[in-house]
Short mmCIF file of N, CA and C in Angstrom, two decimals:
data_model
loop_
_atom_site.label_atom_id
_atom_site.label_comp_id
_atom_site.label_asym_id
_atom_site.label_seq_id
_atom_site.Cartn_x
_atom_site.Cartn_y
_atom_site.Cartn_z
N MET A 1 107.94 88.62 108.59
CA MET A 1 108.05 88.67 107.06
C MET A 1 106.30 88.48 106.98
N GLY A 2 105.92 89.45 105.98
CA GLY A 2 104.47 89.48 105.81
C GLY A 2 104.36 88.92 104.12
N LYS A 3 103.18 88.68 103.78
CA LYS A 3 102.69 88.00 102.47
C LYS A 3 101.36 88.59 102.43
N ILE A 4 101.07 89.14 101.32
CA ILE A 4 100.02 89.57 100.50
C ILE A 4 99.64 89.30 98.84
N ILE A 5 98.65 88.65 98.51
CA ILE A 5 98.37 88.26 97.56
C ILE A 5 97.54 89.52 96.65
N PHE A 6 97.25 90.05 95.57
CA PHE A 6 96.52 90.78 94.90
C PHE A 6 96.32 90.21 93.62
N TYR A 7 95.00 90.20 93.29
CA TYR A 7 94.08 89.73 92.09
C TYR A 7 93.35 90.55 91.57
N GLU A 8 93.61 90.44 90.10
CA GLU A 8 92.86 91.53 89.33
C GLU A 8 91.19 91.20 89.02
N ASP A 9 90.80 90.22 89.54
CA ASP A 9 89.58 90.16 89.51
C ASP A 9 88.76 89.30 90.68
N ARG A 10 87.60 89.85 91.00
CA ARG A 10 87.10 89.32 92.22
C ARG A 10 87.05 87.72 92.35
N ASN A 11 86.74 87.79 93.95
CA ASN A 11 87.08 86.22 94.09
C ASN A 11 88.21 85.78 93.70
N PHE A 12 89.29 86.11 93.61
CA PHE A 12 90.70 85.52 93.81
C PHE A 12 90.96 85.00 92.38
N GLY A 13 90.35 85.86 91.51
CA GLY A 13 90.36 85.41 89.77
C GLY A 13 91.26 86.36 89.05
N GLY A 14 91.93 85.82 87.63
CA GLY A 14 92.64 86.92 86.95
C GLY A 14 94.10 86.39 87.45
N ARG A 15 94.85 87.40 86.91
CA ARG A 15 96.16 87.31 87.18
C ARG A 15 96.32 88.04 88.51
N SER A 16 97.59 87.58 89.09
CA SER A 16 97.94 87.57 90.73
C SER A 16 99.27 88.08 90.66
N TYR A 17 99.53 88.87 91.85
CA TYR A 17 100.96 89.28 92.39
C TYR A 17 101.02 89.02 93.46
N GLU A 18 102.16 88.09 94.13
CA GLU A 18 102.35 88.00 95.51
C GLU A 18 103.47 88.92 95.98
N CYS A 19 103.08 89.51 97.27
CA CYS A 19 104.43 90.50 97.68
C CYS A 19 104.73 90.26 99.11
N SER A 20 106.13 90.46 99.44
CA SER A 20 106.45 90.27 100.80
C SER A 20 107.30 91.53 101.35
N SER A 21 107.09 92.38 100.36
CA SER A 21 107.86 93.74 101.06
C SER A 21 107.15 95.03 100.64
N ASP A 22 107.75 96.10 100.81
CA ASP A 22 106.81 97.45 100.37
C ASP A 22 107.26 97.72 98.87
N CYS A 23 106.36 98.28 98.32
CA CYS A 23 106.82 98.35 96.81
C CYS A 23 105.87 99.69 96.61
N ALA A 24 106.31 100.38 96.25
CA ALA A 24 106.26 101.85 95.69
C ALA A 24 105.59 102.08 94.45
N ASP A 25 105.35 101.05 93.44
CA ASP A 25 104.90 101.16 92.31
C ASP A 25 104.31 99.87 91.43
N MET A 26 103.06 99.55 91.66
CA MET A 26 102.82 98.13 91.28
C MET A 26 102.05 98.10 89.87
N HIS A 27 102.17 99.14 89.10
CA HIS A 27 101.55 99.08 87.68
C HIS A 27 101.98 98.62 86.79
N SER A 28 103.23 97.62 87.22
CA SER A 28 103.48 96.99 85.89
C SER A 28 102.97 95.34 86.56
N TYR A 29 102.63 95.04 87.95
CA TYR A 29 102.51 93.85 87.92
C TYR A 29 100.55 93.41 87.64
N PHE A 30 100.06 94.40 87.78
CA PHE A 30 98.50 94.23 87.48
C PHE A 30 97.62 95.58 87.42
N SER A 31 96.82 95.65 86.43
CA SER A 31 96.26 96.68 85.88
C SER A 31 95.16 97.31 87.00
N ARG A 32 94.29 96.30 87.75
CA ARG A 32 93.35 96.73 88.45
C ARG A 32 93.71 95.49 89.49
N CYS A 33 92.76 95.79 90.33
CA CYS A 33 92.72 95.05 91.79
C CYS A 33 91.51 95.28 92.42
N ASN A 34 90.92 93.76 92.21
CA ASN A 34 89.46 93.52 93.09
C ASN A 34 89.46 92.37 94.14
N SER A 35 90.18 91.65 94.45
CA SER A 35 90.63 90.92 95.58
C SER A 35 91.72 90.66 96.16
N ILE A 36 91.99 90.26 97.57
CA ILE A 36 93.13 90.49 97.94
C ILE A 36 93.14 89.32 99.08
N ARG A 37 94.18 88.53 99.33
CA ARG A 37 94.56 87.58 100.34
C ARG A 37 95.62 87.98 100.98
N VAL A 38 95.57 87.99 102.46
CA VAL A 38 96.24 88.56 103.37
C VAL A 38 96.81 87.56 104.00
N GLU A 39 98.04 86.97 103.83
CA GLU A 39 98.40 86.07 104.31
C GLU A 39 98.78 85.99 105.70
N SER A 40 99.89 87.06 105.80
CA SER A 40 100.53 87.52 107.01
C SER A 40 101.04 88.95 106.96
N GLY A 41 101.12 89.53 108.29
CA GLY A 41 101.27 90.89 108.54
C GLY A 41 100.39 92.12 108.75
N CYS A 42 100.68 93.44 108.68
CA CYS A 42 99.83 94.29 108.72
C CYS A 42 100.21 94.97 107.37
N TRP A 43 99.26 95.38 106.57
CA TRP A 43 99.42 96.16 105.21
C TRP A 43 99.14 97.35 105.04
N VAL A 44 99.30 98.41 104.33
CA VAL A 44 98.69 99.48 104.27
C VAL A 44 98.87 99.53 102.73
N LEU A 45 97.86 99.69 102.08
CA LEU A 45 97.50 99.55 100.54
C LEU A 45 97.30 101.32 100.20
N TYR A 46 98.09 101.71 99.11
CA TYR A 46 97.55 103.07 98.47
C TYR A 46 97.06 102.90 97.35
N GLU A 47 96.15 104.10 96.90
CA GLU A 47 95.78 104.16 96.00
C GLU A 47 96.61 104.48 94.42
N ARG A 48 97.36 105.02 94.90
CA ARG A 48 98.53 106.01 93.83
C ARG A 48 99.85 105.64 94.21
N PRO A 49 100.57 105.50 93.20
CA PRO A 49 102.29 105.20 93.57
C PRO A 49 103.19 106.01 94.73
N ASN A 50 104.12 105.57 95.29
CA ASN A 50 104.68 106.19 95.95
C ASN A 50 103.84 106.48 97.60
N TYR A 51 103.41 105.63 97.86
CA TYR A 51 102.36 105.73 98.99
C TYR A 51 101.51 106.95 99.13
N MET A 52 100.86 107.07 98.21
CA MET A 52 99.54 108.49 97.99
C MET A 52 98.31 108.22 97.70
N GLY A 53 97.68 108.94 98.07
CA GLY A 53 96.32 108.80 97.81
C GLY A 53 95.57 107.88 98.94
N TYR A 54 94.44 107.70 98.71
CA TYR A 54 93.28 106.79 99.46
C TYR A 54 94.57 105.74 100.07
N GLN A 55 94.10 105.54 101.55
CA GLN A 55 94.84 104.22 102.36
C GLN A 55 93.76 103.32 102.85
N TYR A 56 94.09 101.99 102.71
CA TYR A 56 93.42 100.88 103.25
C TYR A 56 94.46 99.87 104.04
N VAL A 57 93.98 99.63 105.34
CA VAL A 57 94.66 98.99 106.11
C VAL A 57 94.18 97.45 106.13
N LEU A 58 94.82 96.68 106.11
CA LEU A 58 94.45 95.38 105.84
C LEU A 58 95.23 94.55 106.63
N THR A 59 94.45 93.52 107.67
CA THR A 59 95.37 92.78 108.26
C THR A 59 94.92 91.29 107.84
N ARG A 60 95.40 90.07 108.32
CA ARG A 60 95.40 88.63 107.72
C ARG A 60 93.82 88.42 107.60
N GLY A 61 93.17 87.59 106.54
CA GLY A 61 92.28 87.39 106.14
C GLY A 61 92.01 87.61 104.64
N GLU A 62 91.11 87.22 103.94
CA GLU A 62 90.59 87.22 102.88
C GLU A 62 89.66 88.54 102.30
N TYR A 63 89.70 89.24 101.08
CA TYR A 63 89.03 90.46 100.66
C TYR A 63 88.56 89.96 99.32
N PRO A 64 87.19 89.38 99.07
CA PRO A 64 87.00 88.90 97.99
C PRO A 64 86.44 89.94 96.81
N ASP A 65 86.08 91.35 97.24
CA ASP A 65 86.28 92.45 96.43
C ASP A 65 86.54 93.69 97.18
N TYR A 66 86.74 94.69 96.60
CA TYR A 66 87.30 95.73 96.96
C TYR A 66 86.61 96.63 97.95
N GLN A 67 85.13 96.12 98.03
CA GLN A 67 83.97 96.83 98.87
C GLN A 67 84.37 96.28 100.35
N ARG A 68 85.15 94.81 100.40
CA ARG A 68 85.40 94.47 101.63
C ARG A 68 86.61 94.78 102.33
N TRP A 69 87.49 96.04 101.65
CA TRP A 69 88.38 96.62 102.62
C TRP A 69 88.18 98.13 102.40
N MET A 70 86.84 98.55 102.17
CA MET A 70 86.38 99.94 102.03
C MET A 70 86.62 100.35 100.77
N GLY A 71 87.17 99.98 99.80
CA GLY A 71 87.52 100.33 98.66
C GLY A 71 86.69 101.34 98.31
N TYR A 72 87.27 102.59 97.44
CA TYR A 72 86.46 103.36 96.75
C TYR A 72 86.46 103.14 95.12
N ASN A 73 87.24 102.02 94.99
CA ASN A 73 87.45 101.81 93.61
C ASN A 73 88.48 100.52 93.35
N ASP A 74 88.88 100.02 91.81
CA ASP A 74 89.87 99.06 92.25
C ASP A 74 91.07 99.51 91.92
N SER A 75 91.81 100.62 92.23
CA SER A 75 93.02 100.94 92.04
C SER A 75 93.89 100.90 92.88
N ILE A 76 94.81 99.92 92.99
CA ILE A 76 95.85 99.78 94.24
C ILE A 76 97.23 99.96 93.48
N ARG A 77 98.24 101.17 94.15
CA ARG A 77 99.16 101.22 93.18
C ARG A 77 100.57 101.25 93.91
N SER A 78 100.36 101.26 95.13
CA SER A 78 101.53 101.14 96.46
C SER A 78 101.12 100.39 97.31
N CYS A 79 102.13 99.60 98.10
CA CYS A 79 102.05 98.99 99.42
C CYS A 79 103.02 99.13 100.26
N ARG A 80 102.74 99.10 101.61
CA ARG A 80 103.58 99.10 102.69
C ARG A 80 103.53 98.00 104.03
N MET A 81 104.19 97.12 104.33
CA MET A 81 103.99 96.05 105.58
C MET A 81 104.92 96.64 106.42
N PHE A 82 103.72 96.38 107.69
CA PHE A 82 104.53 96.84 108.99
C PHE A 82 104.68 95.50 109.65
N PRO A 83 105.73 95.33 110.07
CA PRO A 83 106.00 94.20 111.37
C PRO A 83 105.04 94.37 112.73
N ASP A 84 104.66 92.73 112.60
CA ASP A 84 103.64 92.88 114.02
C ASP A 84 104.05 93.39 115.13
N TYR A 85 103.02 94.12 115.90
CA TYR A 85 103.35 94.65 116.74
C TYR A 85 103.07 93.77 118.11
N GLN A 86 104.57 93.59 118.74
CA GLN A 86 104.56 92.67 119.92
C GLN A 86 104.11 93.12 121.10
N SER A 87 103.30 93.79 121.60
CA SER A 87 102.58 94.18 122.96
C SER A 87 101.09 94.05 122.94
N SER A 88 100.61 93.73 124.05
CA SER A 88 99.39 93.70 124.21
C SER A 88 98.37 95.22 124.63
N SER A 89 99.86 96.11 124.68
CA SER A 89 99.43 97.58 125.23
C SER A 89 99.18 98.86 124.23
N TYR A 90 97.93 99.18 123.82
CA TYR A 90 97.94 100.33 123.08
C TYR A 90 97.23 101.58 123.83
N ARG A 91 97.83 102.67 123.29
CA ARG A 91 97.65 104.03 124.08
C ARG A 91 98.11 105.16 122.79
N MET A 92 96.76 106.07 122.80
CA MET A 92 96.97 107.18 121.68
C MET A 92 96.12 108.18 122.50
N ARG A 93 96.71 109.54 122.67
CA ARG A 93 96.07 110.79 122.94
C ARG A 93 95.66 111.62 121.64
N ILE A 94 94.60 112.24 121.88
CA ILE A 94 94.21 112.83 120.76
C ILE A 94 93.99 114.28 121.39
N TYR A 95 94.10 115.37 120.79
CA TYR A 95 93.87 116.77 120.90
C TYR A 95 92.90 117.66 120.02
N GLU A 96 92.26 118.43 120.75
CA GLU A 96 91.35 119.48 119.81
C GLU A 96 91.99 120.43 118.88
N ARG A 97 93.50 120.70 119.26
CA ARG A 97 94.12 121.95 118.23
C ARG A 97 95.36 121.35 118.01
N GLU A 98 95.97 122.06 117.14
CA GLU A 98 97.49 121.44 116.53
C GLU A 98 98.24 121.73 117.74
N GLY A 99 99.47 121.31 117.32
CA GLY A 99 100.66 121.30 118.65
C GLY A 99 100.40 120.54 119.78
N PHE A 100 99.79 119.88 119.97
CA PHE A 100 98.98 119.07 121.25
C PHE A 100 98.43 120.25 121.98
N GLY A 101 97.52 121.23 121.48
CA GLY A 101 96.78 122.31 121.90
C GLY A 101 95.41 121.45 122.57
N GLY A 102 94.60 122.52 123.63
CA GLY A 102 93.54 122.23 123.83
C GLY A 102 92.95 120.98 124.67
N GLN A 103 91.83 120.56 124.45
CA GLN A 103 91.37 119.44 125.33
C GLN A 103 92.19 118.12 124.84
N MET A 104 92.44 117.41 125.68
CA MET A 104 93.31 116.36 125.37
C MET A 104 92.37 115.00 125.80
N MET A 105 92.58 113.82 125.12
CA MET A 105 91.88 112.63 125.98
C MET A 105 92.32 111.58 125.35
N GLU A 106 93.04 110.44 126.67
CA GLU A 106 93.76 109.37 126.06
C GLU A 106 92.86 108.45 125.95
N PHE A 107 93.50 107.14 124.72
CA PHE A 107 92.31 106.19 124.48
C PHE A 107 93.18 104.96 124.86
N MET A 108 92.89 103.78 125.04
CA MET A 108 93.44 102.39 125.20
C MET A 108 92.71 101.12 124.33
N ASP A 109 91.49 101.95 123.68
CA ASP A 109 90.64 100.70 123.28
C ASP A 109 89.82 101.68 121.81
N ASP A 110 89.22 100.83 121.26
CA ASP A 110 88.48 101.22 120.03
C ASP A 110 87.25 102.40 120.61
N CYS A 111 87.26 103.42 119.46
CA CYS A 111 86.17 104.17 119.52
C CYS A 111 85.10 104.18 118.15
N PRO A 112 84.05 103.55 118.35
CA PRO A 112 83.17 103.75 117.27
C PRO A 112 82.68 104.96 116.89
N ASN A 113 82.77 106.43 118.03
CA ASN A 113 81.91 107.22 117.84
C ASN A 113 82.64 108.52 118.77
N VAL A 114 83.60 108.84 117.42
CA VAL A 114 84.70 110.43 118.38
C VAL A 114 83.90 111.09 118.98
N TYR A 115 82.74 112.07 118.64
CA TYR A 115 82.05 112.75 118.94
C TYR A 115 81.11 112.37 120.34
N ASP A 116 80.98 111.19 120.08
CA ASP A 116 80.18 110.85 121.50
C ASP A 116 81.28 110.69 122.85
N ARG A 117 82.31 110.46 122.62
CA ARG A 117 83.55 110.32 123.54
C ARG A 117 84.35 111.32 123.97
N PHE A 118 84.33 112.35 122.79
CA PHE A 118 85.44 113.26 123.06
C PHE A 118 84.55 114.47 122.78
N HIS A 119 83.35 114.71 122.64
CA HIS A 119 82.66 115.76 122.25
C HIS A 119 82.81 116.74 121.10
N TYR A 120 84.09 116.50 120.62
CA TYR A 120 84.49 117.35 119.27
C TYR A 120 84.47 116.17 117.96
N ARG A 121 84.01 116.64 116.78
CA ARG A 121 84.53 116.02 115.43
C ARG A 121 85.58 116.10 114.84
N ASP A 122 86.50 117.10 115.61
CA ASP A 122 87.63 117.48 114.54
C ASP A 122 88.73 117.03 115.55
N ILE A 123 90.10 116.33 115.51
CA ILE A 123 90.99 115.77 115.73
C ILE A 123 92.18 116.64 115.29
N HIS A 124 92.99 117.53 115.67
CA HIS A 124 94.06 118.27 115.10
C HIS A 124 95.50 117.77 115.36
N SER A 125 95.56 116.61 116.18
CA SER A 125 96.84 116.54 116.55
C SER A 125 96.62 115.25 117.52
N CYS A 126 97.80 114.40 117.12
CA CYS A 126 97.55 113.35 118.24
C CYS A 126 99.19 112.61 118.87
N ASN A 127 99.35 112.07 119.45
CA ASN A 127 100.30 110.93 119.94
C ASN A 127 100.19 109.54 120.33
N VAL A 128 100.63 108.70 119.51
CA VAL A 128 100.26 107.70 119.14
C VAL A 128 101.38 107.06 120.13
N MET A 129 101.45 106.79 121.38
CA MET A 129 102.51 105.80 122.20
C MET A 129 103.12 104.74 121.96
N ASP A 130 101.59 103.90 122.12
CA ASP A 130 101.74 102.52 121.83
C ASP A 130 100.47 101.66 120.81
N GLY A 131 101.12 100.98 120.04
CA GLY A 131 100.30 100.13 118.87
C GLY A 131 99.99 101.01 117.86
N TYR A 132 99.43 100.23 116.51
CA TYR A 132 99.06 100.78 115.30
C TYR A 132 97.61 100.96 115.68
N TRP A 133 97.34 102.02 115.13
CA TRP A 133 95.58 102.34 114.89
C TRP A 133 95.47 102.89 113.43
N THR A 134 94.09 102.72 113.52
CA THR A 134 93.47 103.11 112.25
C THR A 134 92.56 104.27 112.40
N PHE A 135 92.41 105.77 112.07
CA PHE A 135 91.29 106.68 111.80
C PHE A 135 90.42 106.40 110.86
N TYR A 136 89.47 106.78 111.01
CA TYR A 136 88.38 106.67 109.96
C TYR A 136 87.56 108.12 109.90
N GLU A 137 87.25 108.43 108.94
CA GLU A 137 86.74 109.71 108.65
C GLU A 137 85.15 110.07 109.36
N GLN A 138 84.63 108.92 109.12
CA GLN A 138 83.00 108.60 109.45
C GLN A 138 83.07 107.36 110.91
N PRO A 139 81.82 107.71 111.49
CA PRO A 139 81.69 106.89 112.72
C PRO A 139 81.60 105.43 112.11
N ASN A 140 81.51 104.55 113.22
CA ASN A 140 81.65 103.22 112.92
C ASN A 140 82.50 102.64 112.02
N TYR A 141 83.72 103.26 111.87
CA TYR A 141 84.84 102.52 110.98
C TYR A 141 84.18 102.64 109.65
N ARG A 142 83.72 103.52 109.17
CA ARG A 142 83.91 103.79 108.04
C ARG A 142 84.43 105.09 107.16
N GLY A 143 84.60 105.30 105.68
CA GLY A 143 84.90 106.09 105.22
C GLY A 143 86.60 106.31 104.96
N ARG A 144 86.99 107.42 104.53
CA ARG A 144 88.45 107.36 104.21
C ARG A 144 89.19 106.87 105.37
N GLN A 145 90.29 106.01 105.43
CA GLN A 145 91.31 105.45 106.63
C GLN A 145 92.62 106.10 106.63
N TYR A 146 93.25 106.02 107.61
CA TYR A 146 94.52 106.80 108.07
C TYR A 146 95.07 105.81 109.18
N PHE A 147 96.37 105.14 108.28
CA PHE A 147 97.19 104.42 109.44
C PHE A 147 97.90 105.04 110.17
N MET A 148 98.13 105.00 111.30
CA MET A 148 98.61 105.59 112.60
C MET A 148 99.53 104.92 113.40
N ARG A 149 100.92 105.09 113.28
CA ARG A 149 102.19 104.40 113.79
C ARG A 149 102.74 105.04 114.83
N PRO A 150 103.17 104.27 115.84
CA PRO A 150 103.99 105.50 117.21
C PRO A 150 104.44 106.46 116.55
N GLY A 151 104.08 107.58 117.08
CA GLY A 151 105.09 108.90 116.93
C GLY A 151 103.86 110.20 117.17
N GLU A 152 104.35 111.24 116.79
CA GLU A 152 103.76 112.39 117.25
C GLU A 152 103.01 112.97 116.03
N TYR A 153 101.85 113.46 115.72
CA TYR A 153 101.53 113.97 114.88
C TYR A 153 100.69 115.22 115.08
N ARG A 154 101.79 116.36 114.61
CA ARG A 154 101.48 117.82 115.38
C ARG A 154 100.19 118.59 114.61
N ARG A 155 99.82 118.07 113.28
CA ARG A 155 98.84 118.38 112.81
C ARG A 155 98.22 117.31 111.69
N PHE A 156 96.49 117.31 111.22
CA PHE A 156 96.12 116.50 110.72
C PHE A 156 96.64 116.17 109.41
N SER A 157 97.45 116.82 108.66
CA SER A 157 98.25 116.74 107.24
C SER A 157 99.26 115.88 107.66
N ASP A 158 99.61 115.51 108.76
CA ASP A 158 101.12 114.76 109.27
C ASP A 158 100.43 113.19 109.19
N TRP A 159 99.42 112.99 109.28
CA TRP A 159 98.91 111.75 108.76
C TRP A 159 98.19 111.50 107.29
N GLY A 160 98.18 112.37 106.92
CA GLY A 160 97.88 112.50 105.28
C GLY A 160 96.51 112.69 104.96
N ALA A 161 95.86 113.57 106.10
CA ALA A 161 94.37 114.16 106.00
C ALA A 161 94.41 115.20 105.43
N ASN A 162 92.97 115.75 104.34
CA ASN A 162 92.79 116.83 104.11
C ASN A 162 92.11 117.96 105.18
N CYS A 163 91.33 117.27 105.84
CA CYS A 163 90.89 117.92 106.98
C CYS A 163 90.77 117.01 108.16
N ALA A 164 90.59 117.71 109.46
CA ALA A 164 90.69 117.03 110.60
C ALA A 164 89.67 116.25 111.47
N THR A 165 88.11 116.13 110.53
CA THR A 165 87.45 115.44 110.72
C THR A 165 87.73 113.99 110.76
N ILE A 166 87.23 113.60 112.25
CA ILE A 166 87.40 111.81 112.37
C ILE A 166 86.55 111.24 113.19
N GLY A 167 85.75 110.41 112.58
CA GLY A 167 84.64 109.89 113.18
C GLY A 167 84.73 108.80 114.15
N SER A 168 85.98 107.83 113.85
CA SER A 168 86.28 106.59 114.79
C SER A 168 87.29 106.29 114.69
N PHE A 169 87.95 105.51 115.45
CA PHE A 169 89.18 104.58 115.27
C PHE A 169 89.04 103.48 115.90
N ARG A 170 90.11 102.86 115.54
CA ARG A 170 90.46 101.53 116.37
C ARG A 170 92.15 100.61 116.24
N ARG A 171 92.28 100.05 117.13
CA ARG A 171 93.50 99.62 116.97
C ARG A 171 93.86 98.42 115.91
N VAL A 172 94.93 98.31 115.13
CA VAL A 172 94.98 97.39 114.33
C VAL A 172 95.42 96.00 115.22
N MET A 173 94.72 95.02 114.77
CA MET A 173 95.24 94.04 115.52
C MET A 173 94.64 92.60 114.64
N ASP A 174 95.02 91.55 115.43
CA ASP A 174 94.82 89.96 114.35
C ASP A 174 95.42 90.27 113.33
N PHE A 175 97.38 90.35 113.11
CA PHE A 175 97.88 90.04 112.15
C PHE A 175 98.89 89.45 112.61
#
């Protein structure tokens, strides 16, 4: 069971809302979100209701302002909790073309710069075999985020991206 607390103001001030399950529309609980405390679980927060818009992947810890979770603004309107990943194994294959075509590379650890390791800036499809991962649009774990759970992603739109550019990715750990 996960637990997350949203606060309207920075540094855990103002009105708060405690959540322990998925919530498709949080607008009635708070008008803005400027700090968050994750007490347990892995959470994916969304900028818009119904799990749409920018995604933010958060694990246990304190986030005193929205820049700490790489937020673009103070808008959080929906969230999902994912159960703890029970294995130490992480494995993912990325591909240069849609439908698992072209060059493939398998990863079991974090990658701070996709171009340095894969020699392509774009990932058009991917197969997550083990673990949860976060894709980032820019190198060094910056920019727009995409939460990846085990499964097949035949094209970049399957993970919610508007383009295939991925600059870095890492395993979701410590929850």
